[in-house]
Amino acid sequence: MQYNYDFEIASLLIMCIIGLHFVCIRQFPMDKTRLFGQFLIACIGECAANILSCVGLANAALVPQWVNEALAFAFFVLEGLSSYLLFRYFMEVCELRGRRAKQVWCLGGIPFLLFLAFALLTPFIGFFYYFIDNVYYQGFGADLGYAYIIYFFVLNILIIAKRRRVVSLRTKLIIALYTVVAVSMVWAQFHVRGVLLTSVGNATVLLMLYLAMQNPSEMLDPVTQIGNEQAFFLQLRNMQNHKAKKVIITVHLCKFRHIQMMLGLGNSNEILGEIGSFLYRLCGKFHVFRTYGDTFTVLVDSEERAEEIEQRILERFGQDWTLRENHVALETNLIEQRYPKDFQTSGEFAGMRQFLLESAEEAGSSAVLRVDDDTAAQYLRRSKVEMAVARAIKEQSFEVYYQPIYLVREKRIASLEALVRLRDEELGFIPPDEFIPLAERDGNIIHIGAQVLEECCSFLERHVLSNASMGIETIHVNISMAQCLRQNLPEMIRSVLEEHHIPPSMITLEITERTAISTPEQMRKHMKQLGELGVSFAMDDYGSGNSNCSYLIKFPFEEVKVDKDIVWASFEKDAARIILENEVRTMQEIGVPIIVEGIETKEQAKRMEELGVDFIQGYYYGRPMPEGEVLRYIRQFGAQTGE
Ligand code: C2E
Ligand code: CA
Ligand code: CA
C-alpha cells in the first residue's frame, strides 16, 4: 500500500521551526520547559520515522527489510513516548506533587510501559505490525495503538478538570482545542488509512503550547537584562520540586537608595547593569537574578563554590565601579541560605532573608551573613511572636494596663498611661518592646492601636466619667507611626470617643519625635484636626534620638516626656544631670509641662521634685496595672495623702 505523507511533511516543518525557536530563545530551565523540549523531540522523531518508513516501503526494492522494520519500530516507540510525555507535561502544569503525583503517574506510566512492552515484542509476535517480503502489514493489535492515544486524551482532560483551579484558562482552552483537532485526526486516520495524519495533532498542540508558554521577556529585569524576582521564585520552586541541594546568595547593596538619589536614576541603573553583568559572567545565565530594588540573588550548586563566589564578589566590591569617567564605591553584604538545610519553603526563605537583611545593616559592609543556630532561633521566635500578635488581634485578647502619672504640684495621681500587654498561651508574656516593632512592620499595629483606644475609652466611661473625685483627668495613649500615616486617624479617634461619650480633653496622645518628623505634614494636619477637637499631644521619649527643642516649635505638643535613659543617666553622670536641668528650665520657660519616666526610688522622686518637673511616672509611684488594680491603687493613694 502507498501512503500519502504530505501532511506529515508539513507537520515536520512546523515542528522543526518551533524547535529552532525553542533552542535559540532559551527559556528558563524549569520542569515544564524541560518536558516540553522532550515532547518536541519525541514528536519530531516520530514524524520523521513515519515519513522515512513510508519512503522505505515505497522503495522496497532498494531499501532492505531490516531498515524498514527498524523505522516502523522507532515510529511505534516514539508514538508511545510522545503521548506519555505530553501527559507528563500536563501533570507538571497541574502542579501535582508528592503522593498524589505518584498515583496520577501510575495512570499514565503503566499504560506507557505496557505499550512499550508490546512495541518491543512486535518484531517477534507481530503485535502492531509484521513484514512479509519487505511489505508492511498491520498486526492483530494495531487498533490498540489508537486506543492508547485516545486513552491519553481522556486522561489529560480528566487531570486538568480535576486540577482546574491551578490551571490557567489559556491551558484549558489549548487542551480543549487540541482534543478536538487530535480526535478528528485519529478518527480520520482510522477511516482514511492511506493518508498519514498522525503528526498533525502533535504539531497543533506543540504550536499552541509554545505560543502560550512563558514569555522570557516577562522573566527579565529591564534594567539589567537578567532574570527578575518572578524568574527567581520559579527557579526556587523548581529546585524544591527536585529537592536539589543549592546555596542561595543574596547580594545586598548597602545604602543604594542614597546612591540613587545622588547619581540620578539613569546613572544608578547603569551601575546596576554593570553589577548584573559581572554576576552573570561569574555565575552563568539562569543563575543570577535581580530580585528587588537593591538586591541580586545568585543560585550556586555547592557550598564550596558558594564560598569561592562570595570571595570574588567581595573582591570586586572592594574596587570602584566605573560610570563613564566617574568612579563609584559601593558597599555590599552577602546573605547565604542553604537549601534544604536552612529553609524548606519559599515563604521561609523570603522571611529569613528579610530578617537577615535587617541585621545586615548592623553587621556593616562586606559581611557574609549565614543562618546559624542563633539566627534560626531568633527568626523562629520572631515568626512565633508575629503569629501570636495575629492571634491576639483576631481574638481581641490584648490587655491594657495603666501606669499612674503623679502630678507633683498637687501630690496626686492625675493621669494614667495605657500600656498594652500580650499574654500568649504558648509564649507566655511577650514584652511590648518586642512585639510592637514587629506589629509596626507588618501593619498590625493599626489593629492593636484601635483595640487599645477602644479599651481605654470603655475604661474611662465605666470608671472615671462618673467618678470625678478620683481625680483622673487624662489617659495617655501611645500612637505609632503606622497609625499616624493613616489619613483617617482623626476620624477614627473621634468616632471611638463619641461612642463612649468621652470628652476629647481626657485623651493625650503620646507620639515619639521619630514619628513626628518622619511624616511632618501629615502629623501637623492630624494634630491640627485633633487639637481643634480637644485632644492633646505629648512628645514621648524626648532626648532618646536627635531631639531638640525645634520640634516643640514645629509641632503643637502640650507636654514633653523625658526618656528613661536620660533620667537614669542624670543620676549617674554630672553632664547628663546638667543637660536634664537645662531641659527642664527650657520647658518651664516655654511653658510646656514636663513628665519624667523611669523613677524607681524615693530618692530619685525627691530629686525630680527639686528639679521642678511637673509630672513623675515610674515604678516608685506604681507599675503598669490591670484596671481593677489601678482603681484600687488610686483610691488608696488618695486616702493616704488625705484627699
Ligand atoms: P513607652 O511609651 O516609653 O512606655 C514606658 C515604658 O516604660 C513602659 O514599658 C513602662 O512599663 C516602662 N516603665 C515605666 N516606669 C518604669 C520604671 O520606673 N522603670 C522601668 N524599668 N521601666 C518603667 P512597656 O509597657 O514595656 O512598654 C514599652 C514600650 O512599648 C512603650 O514605651 C511604647 O513605646 C510601647 N507601647 C506600649 N504600649 C503601647 C501601645 O498601646 N501602643 C503603642 N503604639 N506602643 C505601645
Ligand atoms: Ca509612652
Ligand atoms: Ca517613653
XYZ file of C-alpha atoms and ligand atoms in Angstrom:
691
model
C 0.000 0.000 0.000
C 1.272 3.514 -0.908
C 0.858 6.092 1.844
C 0.325 9.814 1.290
C 2.553 11.608 3.779
C 2.147 15.243 2.636
C 0.524 16.221 5.930
C 3.397 14.630 7.821
C 5.967 16.691 5.892
C 4.068 19.911 6.640
C 3.819 18.930 10.311
C 7.530 18.111 10.460
C 8.340 21.526 9.052
C 6.185 23.284 11.642
C 7.706 21.251 14.496
C 11.254 21.944 13.296
C 10.568 25.699 13.221
C 9.212 25.528 16.780
C 12.290 23.506 17.775
C 14.643 26.053 16.258
C 12.921 28.931 18.015
C 12.877 26.999 21.276
C 16.634 26.409 21.120
C 17.533 29.954 20.058
C 15.356 31.775 22.596
C 16.236 29.841 25.681
C 13.521 29.610 28.235
C 14.138 29.463 31.969
C 15.133 25.875 32.736
C 12.126 24.556 34.584
C 10.497 21.134 34.653
C 7.705 22.332 32.402
C 10.140 23.651 29.805
C 12.265 20.521 30.007
C 9.248 18.273 29.432
C 8.103 20.461 26.559
C 11.545 20.055 24.950
C 11.402 16.272 25.376
C 7.887 16.106 23.934
C 9.003 18.214 20.976
C 11.972 15.916 20.249
C 9.808 12.790 20.531
C 7.228 14.298 18.131
C 9.875 15.297 15.590
C 11.414 11.798 15.841
C 8.038 10.115 15.493
C 7.099 12.200 12.451
C 10.494 11.697 10.790
C 10.340 7.921 11.390
C 6.847 7.845 9.911
C 7.903 9.698 6.745
C 11.094 7.683 6.304
C 9.175 4.495 6.860
C 6.752 5.449 4.053
C 9.637 6.306 1.754
C 11.322 2.990 2.620
C 8.167 0.973 1.964
C 7.524 2.771 -1.329
C 11.043 1.834 -2.390
C 11.107 -1.711 -1.030
C 13.255 -2.851 -3.907
C 16.077 -0.523 -2.833
C 15.667 -0.479 0.954
C 16.474 -3.675 2.876
C 13.683 -5.090 5.044
C 15.606 -4.645 8.296
C 15.768 -0.862 7.701
C 12.002 -0.700 7.189
C 11.459 -2.840 10.268
C 13.727 -0.573 12.326
C 11.840 2.540 11.126
C 8.461 1.018 11.942
C 9.762 0.009 15.355
C 11.131 3.507 16.010
C 7.822 5.032 14.966
C 5.810 2.936 17.419
C 8.170 3.507 20.333
C 8.211 7.267 19.697
C 4.448 7.373 19.266
C 4.035 5.722 22.672
C 6.610 8.044 24.180
C 5.156 11.288 22.835
C 1.699 10.567 24.286
C 3.318 9.759 27.622
C 5.468 12.920 27.601
C 2.500 15.138 26.826
C 0.739 13.551 29.789
C 3.808 14.285 31.978
C 3.781 17.865 30.717
C 0.159 18.304 31.779
C 0.941 16.708 35.134
C 3.523 19.461 35.629
C 1.082 22.147 34.503
C -1.334 20.808 37.127
C 1.407 21.142 39.781
C 0.853 17.639 41.088
C 3.274 16.828 43.899
C 4.014 14.091 46.421
C 1.803 11.033 46.856
C -0.919 12.350 44.624
C 1.627 12.789 41.805
C 2.700 9.149 42.194
C -0.912 7.935 41.998
C -1.618 10.012 38.906
C 1.666 8.917 37.355
C 0.576 5.259 37.620
C -2.471 6.073 35.460
C -0.183 7.133 32.606
C 3.072 5.336 33.401
C 1.646 1.801 33.482
C -0.165 2.014 30.101
C 3.014 3.532 28.635
C 5.158 0.656 29.918
C 2.633 -1.880 28.574
C 2.598 -0.146 25.204
C 6.385 -0.185 25.194
C 6.434 -3.901 26.027
C 4.078 -4.650 23.105
C 6.206 -2.500 20.789
C 9.323 -4.408 21.886
C 7.589 -7.748 21.346
C 6.126 -6.754 17.952
C 9.201 -7.820 15.886
C 8.723 -11.303 17.389
C 4.964 -11.711 17.649
C 3.707 -9.192 15.062
C 1.513 -7.340 17.540
C 1.361 -3.870 15.938
C 2.744 -4.824 12.503
C 4.652 -7.510 10.649
C 6.612 -7.729 7.417
C 6.425 -10.313 4.661
C 8.799 -9.857 1.739
C 9.504 -6.273 2.761
C 5.782 -5.425 2.748
C 4.228 -3.843 5.848
C 1.065 -5.392 7.329
C -0.962 -4.191 10.309
C -0.730 -6.598 13.221
C -3.611 -8.005 15.269
C -3.081 -5.356 17.950
C -2.778 -2.356 15.591
C -6.069 -0.823 16.739
C -4.793 -0.883 20.306
C -2.400 1.886 19.199
C -5.426 4.114 18.513
C -6.997 3.158 21.818
C -3.741 4.094 23.573
C -3.748 7.592 22.070
C -7.435 8.140 22.891
C -6.810 6.922 26.452
C -4.200 9.632 26.976
C -6.530 12.346 25.602
C -9.149 11.349 28.105
C -6.617 11.103 30.924
C -5.204 14.571 30.191
C -8.657 16.082 30.142
C -9.559 14.391 33.406
C -6.492 15.537 35.342
C -6.888 19.079 34.058
C -10.560 19.055 35.004
C -9.666 17.780 38.469
C -6.978 20.444 38.949
C -8.905 23.218 37.168
C -8.189 25.680 39.975
C -4.424 25.715 39.413
C -4.562 25.526 35.610
C -4.780 28.761 33.654
C -7.710 29.412 31.346
C -5.237 29.538 28.454
C -4.108 25.963 29.103
C -7.687 24.781 29.425
C -8.543 26.312 26.038
C -5.458 24.724 24.492
C -6.340 21.277 25.699
C -9.946 21.660 24.528
C -8.871 22.790 21.071
C -6.136 20.204 20.851
C -8.501 17.430 21.794
C -10.917 18.430 19.034
C -8.111 18.557 16.435
C -6.369 15.397 17.579
C -9.505 13.295 17.969
C -10.658 14.342 14.482
C -7.230 13.355 13.170
C -7.343 9.957 14.838
C -10.882 9.441 13.556
C -9.822 10.464 10.003
C -6.732 8.265 10.201
C -8.859 5.341 11.318
C -11.107 5.710 8.288
C -8.710 7.011 5.633
C -5.720 4.804 6.228
C -3.923 5.778 3.043
C -3.293 9.375 4.193
C -0.960 9.751 7.189
C -2.205 12.293 9.731
C -0.536 11.129 12.956
C 1.657 14.197 13.437
C -0.942 16.861 12.594
C -2.372 16.630 16.111
C 1.097 16.758 17.653
C 2.158 19.766 15.575
C -1.054 21.566 16.554
C -0.591 21.018 20.280
C 3.093 21.929 20.105
C 2.328 25.158 18.305
C -0.406 26.136 20.727
C 1.563 25.225 23.834
C 4.610 27.034 22.571
C 2.692 30.202 21.814
C 1.174 30.124 25.282
C 4.397 29.250 27.078
C 6.199 31.630 29.433
C 7.440 34.640 27.624
C 11.108 35.062 28.542
C 10.857 38.840 28.464
C 8.343 38.649 31.328
C 11.069 36.998 33.351
C 13.738 39.576 32.629
C 14.611 42.642 34.621
C 14.526 45.510 32.091
C 17.416 47.361 33.770
C 19.981 44.558 33.947
C 18.597 42.093 31.395
C 18.970 39.242 33.874
C 16.201 37.203 35.487
C 13.769 39.077 37.718
C 12.065 38.270 41.023
C 9.385 36.171 39.308
C 12.006 34.115 37.481
C 13.889 33.598 40.719
C 10.878 32.293 42.606
C 10.033 29.942 39.719
C 13.570 28.597 39.893
C 13.270 28.263 43.640
C 10.112 26.205 43.240
C 11.773 24.073 40.625
C 14.677 23.486 42.991
C 12.285 22.452 45.771
C 10.469 20.032 43.459
C 13.764 18.280 42.815
C 14.942 18.508 46.412
C 18.195 19.675 44.835
C 20.847 20.936 47.242
C 21.631 24.579 46.487
C 23.109 27.649 48.069
C 21.391 30.967 47.520
C 23.484 34.084 47.902
C 21.725 37.418 48.224
C 23.949 40.334 47.258
C 22.644 43.352 49.116
C 23.841 46.780 48.032
C 24.165 48.871 51.166
C 22.588 52.315 51.136
C 21.867 52.085 47.427
C 18.948 54.493 47.823
C 21.409 57.283 48.703
C 23.473 56.474 45.631
C 20.335 56.575 43.513
C 19.479 59.971 44.903
C 22.980 61.290 44.345
C 23.538 59.915 40.842
C 20.026 60.002 39.466
C 18.030 57.088 38.122
C 19.780 56.747 34.755
C 23.283 56.574 36.194
C 22.409 54.251 39.029
C 20.658 51.939 36.556
C 23.876 51.842 34.576
C 25.748 50.709 37.677
C 23.105 48.060 38.334
C 23.611 46.882 34.753
C 27.350 46.588 35.386
C 26.845 44.638 38.581
C 24.365 42.388 36.774
C 26.823 41.578 34.002
C 29.627 40.979 36.483
C 27.499 38.440 38.368
C 26.281 36.937 35.104
C 29.860 36.383 33.938
C 30.774 34.947 37.319
C 27.847 32.556 37.760
C 26.284 31.980 34.345
C 22.851 32.509 32.820
C 19.791 31.425 34.781
C 21.811 31.574 37.988
C 21.666 35.322 38.585
C 18.575 37.395 39.293
C 17.830 40.972 40.232
C 15.390 40.254 42.974
C 14.220 43.638 44.121
C 15.482 47.198 44.310
C 18.919 46.821 45.793
C 19.482 43.060 45.892
C 20.752 40.497 43.433
C 20.338 36.778 44.033
C 22.689 34.058 42.889
C 21.975 30.317 42.781
C 25.001 28.104 43.386
C 25.305 24.308 43.346
C 27.640 23.661 46.273
C 28.899 25.245 49.468
C 32.499 25.208 48.212
C 31.540 27.033 45.038
C 29.449 29.464 47.094
C 32.464 30.354 49.203
C 34.528 30.972 46.097
C 31.831 33.145 44.528
C 31.349 35.129 47.750
C 35.069 35.802 47.822
C 35.063 37.012 44.224
C 32.040 39.262 44.798
C 33.601 40.860 47.877
C 36.870 41.376 45.984
C 35.014 43.078 43.148
C 33.141 45.331 45.540
C 36.499 46.236 47.074
C 37.160 48.119 43.832
C 35.272 51.041 42.318
C 32.574 50.690 39.692
C 33.115 52.969 36.736
C 30.410 55.167 35.404
C 31.750 56.937 32.357
C 34.630 58.960 33.859
C 33.415 58.667 37.420
C 34.348 56.047 39.931
C 31.724 54.936 42.388
C 32.469 52.930 45.513
C 29.687 50.565 46.528
C 29.351 48.562 49.688
C 27.708 45.203 49.871
C 26.949 42.455 52.290
C 26.049 38.931 51.384
C 23.459 36.580 52.789
C 23.938 32.871 52.391
C 20.982 30.453 52.694
C 21.339 26.744 52.027
C 18.563 24.533 50.740
C 17.316 22.306 52.311
C 19.409 22.906 55.445
C 18.260 26.453 56.180
C 14.767 26.580 54.716
C 12.085 24.333 53.264
C 9.593 26.638 51.569
C 9.769 29.835 49.533
C 7.971 31.621 52.371
C 10.591 30.520 54.896
C 13.335 31.577 52.506
C 11.863 35.046 51.973
C 11.111 35.575 55.687
C 14.581 34.535 56.764
C 16.181 36.646 54.047
C 14.249 39.703 55.182
C 15.292 39.001 58.765
C 18.953 38.687 57.781
C 18.741 41.792 55.597
C 17.644 43.753 58.628
C 20.613 42.515 60.662
C 22.854 43.191 57.662
C 22.502 46.919 58.266
C 24.067 46.477 61.706
C 26.706 43.986 60.546
C 28.223 46.642 58.260
C 29.599 46.147 54.791
C 31.472 43.148 53.372
C 29.881 40.804 55.882
C 28.648 37.367 54.887
C 25.603 36.531 56.965
C 24.772 32.884 57.360
C 21.927 31.071 59.008
C 23.417 29.758 62.250
C 21.563 28.283 65.237
C 21.300 31.716 66.810
C 19.734 33.481 63.843
C 17.471 30.493 63.195
C 16.248 30.652 66.805
C 15.771 34.425 66.639
C 13.893 34.116 63.404
C 11.697 31.347 64.781
C 10.920 33.440 67.840
C 10.063 36.419 65.666
C 7.737 34.359 63.472
C 6.055 32.943 66.566
C 5.613 36.395 68.077
C 4.134 37.662 64.807
C 1.688 34.768 64.842
C 0.830 35.407 68.483
C 0.065 39.046 67.617
C -2.151 38.000 64.710
C -3.977 35.562 67.010
C -4.461 38.169 69.712
C -5.869 40.624 67.178
C -8.348 38.029 65.971
C -9.351 37.023 69.479
C -9.182 40.604 70.777
C -7.142 39.285 73.664
C -4.783 42.211 74.205
C -4.954 43.563 77.700
C -4.432 47.170 78.632
C -2.530 48.059 81.798
C -2.481 51.513 83.306
C 0.525 53.183 84.903
C -0.065 56.120 87.284
C 1.337 59.539 86.434
C 1.906 61.666 89.543
C 1.172 65.399 89.492
C 3.908 66.886 91.657
C 2.252 70.229 92.393
C -0.928 68.646 93.768
C 0.682 65.476 95.124
C -1.858 63.205 93.456
C -2.300 60.782 90.581
C -3.689 62.933 87.792
C -3.266 60.708 84.728
C -2.587 57.188 83.573
C -0.558 55.849 80.679
C -2.236 52.993 78.827
C 0.271 50.240 78.049
C -0.683 47.220 76.027
C 0.012 43.692 77.285
C 0.136 40.449 75.332
C -0.027 37.077 77.021
C 0.163 34.140 74.653
C -0.731 30.550 75.547
C 2.463 29.189 74.044
C 4.955 32.019 74.528
C 3.674 33.441 77.802
C 4.155 37.168 78.404
C 5.600 38.977 75.410
C 7.020 42.429 76.191
C 5.681 45.316 74.086
C 9.219 46.328 73.183
C 9.420 43.010 71.324
C 6.055 42.812 69.594
C 5.259 46.488 68.951
C 8.121 46.976 66.431
C 7.068 43.764 64.630
C 3.466 44.892 64.537
C 4.615 48.266 63.206
C 6.423 46.491 60.387
C 3.522 44.385 59.203
C 0.851 46.999 59.842
C -0.862 45.035 62.630
C -0.192 47.924 64.980
C -3.231 49.635 63.429
C -5.477 46.934 64.894
C -3.632 46.918 68.218
C -3.912 50.703 68.445
C -7.638 50.540 67.724
C -8.200 47.865 70.405
C -6.183 49.824 72.988
C -8.058 53.058 72.326
C -11.396 51.275 72.473
C -10.406 49.649 75.783
C -9.199 52.981 77.258
C -12.415 54.756 76.312
C -14.504 51.956 77.728
C -12.456 52.142 80.958
C -12.971 55.899 81.181
C -16.690 55.526 80.525
C -17.197 52.802 83.118
C -14.997 54.093 85.947
C -13.828 57.658 85.505
C -16.602 59.758 83.924
C -18.998 59.165 86.775
C -16.312 59.435 89.420
C -14.732 62.864 89.202
C -13.454 62.634 92.781
C -10.965 60.024 91.612
C -9.000 62.902 90.079
C -8.035 61.201 86.826
C -8.017 63.927 84.208
C -6.460 62.198 81.208
C -5.327 58.890 79.815
C -2.142 58.876 77.780
C -2.357 56.590 74.742
C 0.676 55.663 72.637
C 0.248 56.186 68.906
C 2.593 54.561 66.431
C 3.999 55.799 63.158
C 1.827 53.450 61.076
C -1.283 54.865 62.747
C -0.146 58.416 62.034
C 0.280 57.570 58.370
C -3.419 56.848 58.160
C -5.464 59.659 56.656
C -8.471 58.723 58.753
C -6.744 58.738 62.173
C -8.638 61.811 63.499
C -11.946 60.427 62.253
C -11.257 57.040 63.821
C -10.390 58.590 67.201
C -13.368 60.930 67.122
C -15.834 58.111 66.486
C -14.494 55.977 69.372
C -14.639 58.968 71.732
C -18.210 59.725 70.682
C -19.305 56.146 71.042
C -18.191 56.153 74.681
C -19.167 59.792 75.392
C -15.599 60.695 76.321
C -14.637 64.394 76.266
C -11.615 64.618 73.905
C -9.708 66.559 76.570
C -9.439 63.294 78.523
C -7.128 61.813 75.882
C -3.459 62.678 75.436
C -1.765 61.013 72.506
C 1.909 60.143 73.002
C 3.999 60.383 69.855
C 7.725 59.908 69.586
C 9.719 62.581 67.834
C 10.802 59.977 65.272
C 7.175 59.523 64.291
C 6.551 63.254 64.176
C 9.491 64.084 61.927
C 9.067 61.153 59.554
C 5.654 62.348 58.415
C 5.732 66.042 59.334
C 2.975 67.281 57.008
C 0.552 64.509 57.819
C 1.348 64.872 61.506
C 0.710 68.599 61.534
C -2.635 68.020 59.808
C -3.646 65.339 62.333
C -2.516 67.482 65.263
C -4.493 70.439 63.984
C -7.705 68.451 63.491
C -7.444 66.529 66.744
C -6.286 69.631 68.610
C -9.409 71.504 67.472
C -11.420 68.609 68.829
C -9.710 68.974 72.202
C -7.243 66.058 72.190
C -3.721 66.913 73.438
C -0.320 65.608 72.425
C 2.762 64.645 74.394
C 6.199 64.139 72.863
C 7.355 60.722 74.056
C 10.927 59.534 74.646
C 12.270 63.080 74.470
C 16.058 63.033 74.375
C 16.417 59.488 73.067
C 17.017 60.471 69.434
C 18.350 63.589 67.795
C 15.794 65.622 69.623
C 15.996 69.305 70.008
C 13.587 71.964 71.070
C 12.839 72.899 67.467
C 10.244 70.104 67.345
C 8.342 71.941 70.021
C 8.182 74.936 67.734
C 7.282 72.883 64.673
C 4.589 70.784 66.346
C 1.974 71.846 68.885
C 2.948 69.480 71.743
C 1.273 70.246 75.064
C 3.623 68.060 77.154
C 7.066 66.526 76.945
C 8.020 63.111 78.366
C 11.726 62.812 79.024
C 13.142 59.421 78.090
C 14.009 56.984 80.920
C 17.607 56.638 79.809
C 18.244 60.369 80.126
C 16.633 60.420 83.551
C 18.690 57.432 84.729
C 21.869 58.910 83.296
C 21.213 62.141 85.220
C 21.590 60.181 88.486
C 24.920 58.778 87.321
C 26.684 61.494 85.400
C 27.075 65.188 86.028
C 26.886 66.018 82.310
C 23.528 64.234 81.969
C 22.274 65.959 85.133
C 23.191 69.376 83.742
C 21.530 68.603 80.416
C 18.350 67.494 82.183
C 18.353 70.594 84.420
C 18.687 72.818 81.357
C 15.929 70.975 79.560
C 13.561 71.330 82.491
C 14.363 75.036 82.706
C 13.843 75.494 78.958
C 10.472 73.731 79.101
C 9.436 75.832 82.088
C 10.309 78.992 80.208
C 8.458 77.856 77.094
C 5.581 76.831 79.316
C 5.412 73.155 78.326
C 4.791 70.778 81.249
C 7.402 68.049 81.647
C 6.927 64.403 82.657
C 9.870 62.255 83.727
C 9.691 58.486 83.289
C 11.543 55.646 84.985
C 11.524 56.933 88.561
C 12.017 53.878 90.749
C 13.081 55.118 94.180
C 12.019 57.704 96.747
C 15.371 59.367 96.383
C 15.007 59.747 92.638
C 11.478 61.106 93.037
C 12.718 63.689 95.534
C 15.489 64.807 93.190
C 12.994 65.249 90.348
C 10.662 67.273 92.550
C 13.547 69.532 93.499
C 14.366 69.922 89.834
C 10.871 71.240 89.275
C 9.373 68.664 86.917
C 5.589 68.729 86.628
C 4.793 65.010 86.491
C 6.541 61.830 87.599
C 5.914 58.369 86.182
C 7.763 55.282 87.343
C 7.726 52.133 89.420
C 8.095 54.244 92.562
C 4.567 55.563 92.061
C 3.316 52.347 90.587
C 3.926 49.810 87.877
C 1.533 49.370 84.976
C -1.517 47.555 86.447
C -4.714 45.952 85.181
C -7.786 48.160 85.533
C -9.145 46.696 88.797
C -5.800 47.036 90.493
C -5.134 50.550 89.265
C -8.568 51.695 90.521
C -7.824 50.288 93.991
C -4.374 51.855 93.866
C -5.738 55.334 93.051
C -8.301 55.088 95.852
C -5.648 54.035 98.373
C -3.231 56.680 97.171
C -5.905 59.361 97.643
C -6.734 58.038 101.132
C -3.072 58.025 102.196
C -2.416 61.554 101.036
C -5.602 62.641 102.777
C -7.684 63.640 99.769
P 6.962 53.953 76.465
O 5.836 54.616 75.741
O 8.165 54.762 76.690
O 6.336 53.434 77.826
C 7.002 53.458 79.048
C 7.657 52.171 79.322
O 8.489 52.304 80.431
C 6.664 51.067 79.687
O 7.199 49.867 79.203
C 6.711 51.098 81.210
O 6.328 49.871 81.796
C 8.176 51.375 81.428
N 8.420 51.980 82.721
C 7.672 52.918 83.344
N 8.231 53.248 84.539
C 9.356 52.491 84.648
C 10.379 52.391 85.679
O 10.337 53.028 86.722
N 11.399 51.529 85.446
C 11.447 50.788 84.332
N 12.464 49.959 84.167
N 10.504 50.871 83.336
C 9.475 51.712 83.523
P 6.330 48.824 78.456
O 4.949 48.785 78.978
O 7.115 47.584 78.414
O 6.241 49.443 77.005
C 7.341 49.574 76.207
C 7.056 50.386 75.004
O 6.116 49.741 74.166
C 6.409 51.719 75.305
O 7.396 52.625 75.711
C 5.786 52.065 73.997
O 6.743 52.584 73.114
C 5.354 50.717 73.516
N 3.940 50.535 73.809
C 3.345 50.035 74.908
N 2.009 50.032 74.770
C 1.759 50.550 73.543
C 0.552 50.804 72.798
O -0.594 50.586 73.243
N 0.685 51.335 71.554
C 1.914 51.615 71.019
N 1.975 52.133 69.804
N 3.044 51.395 71.691
C 2.964 50.875 72.940
Ca 4.680 56.278 76.047
Ca 8.580 56.841 76.910
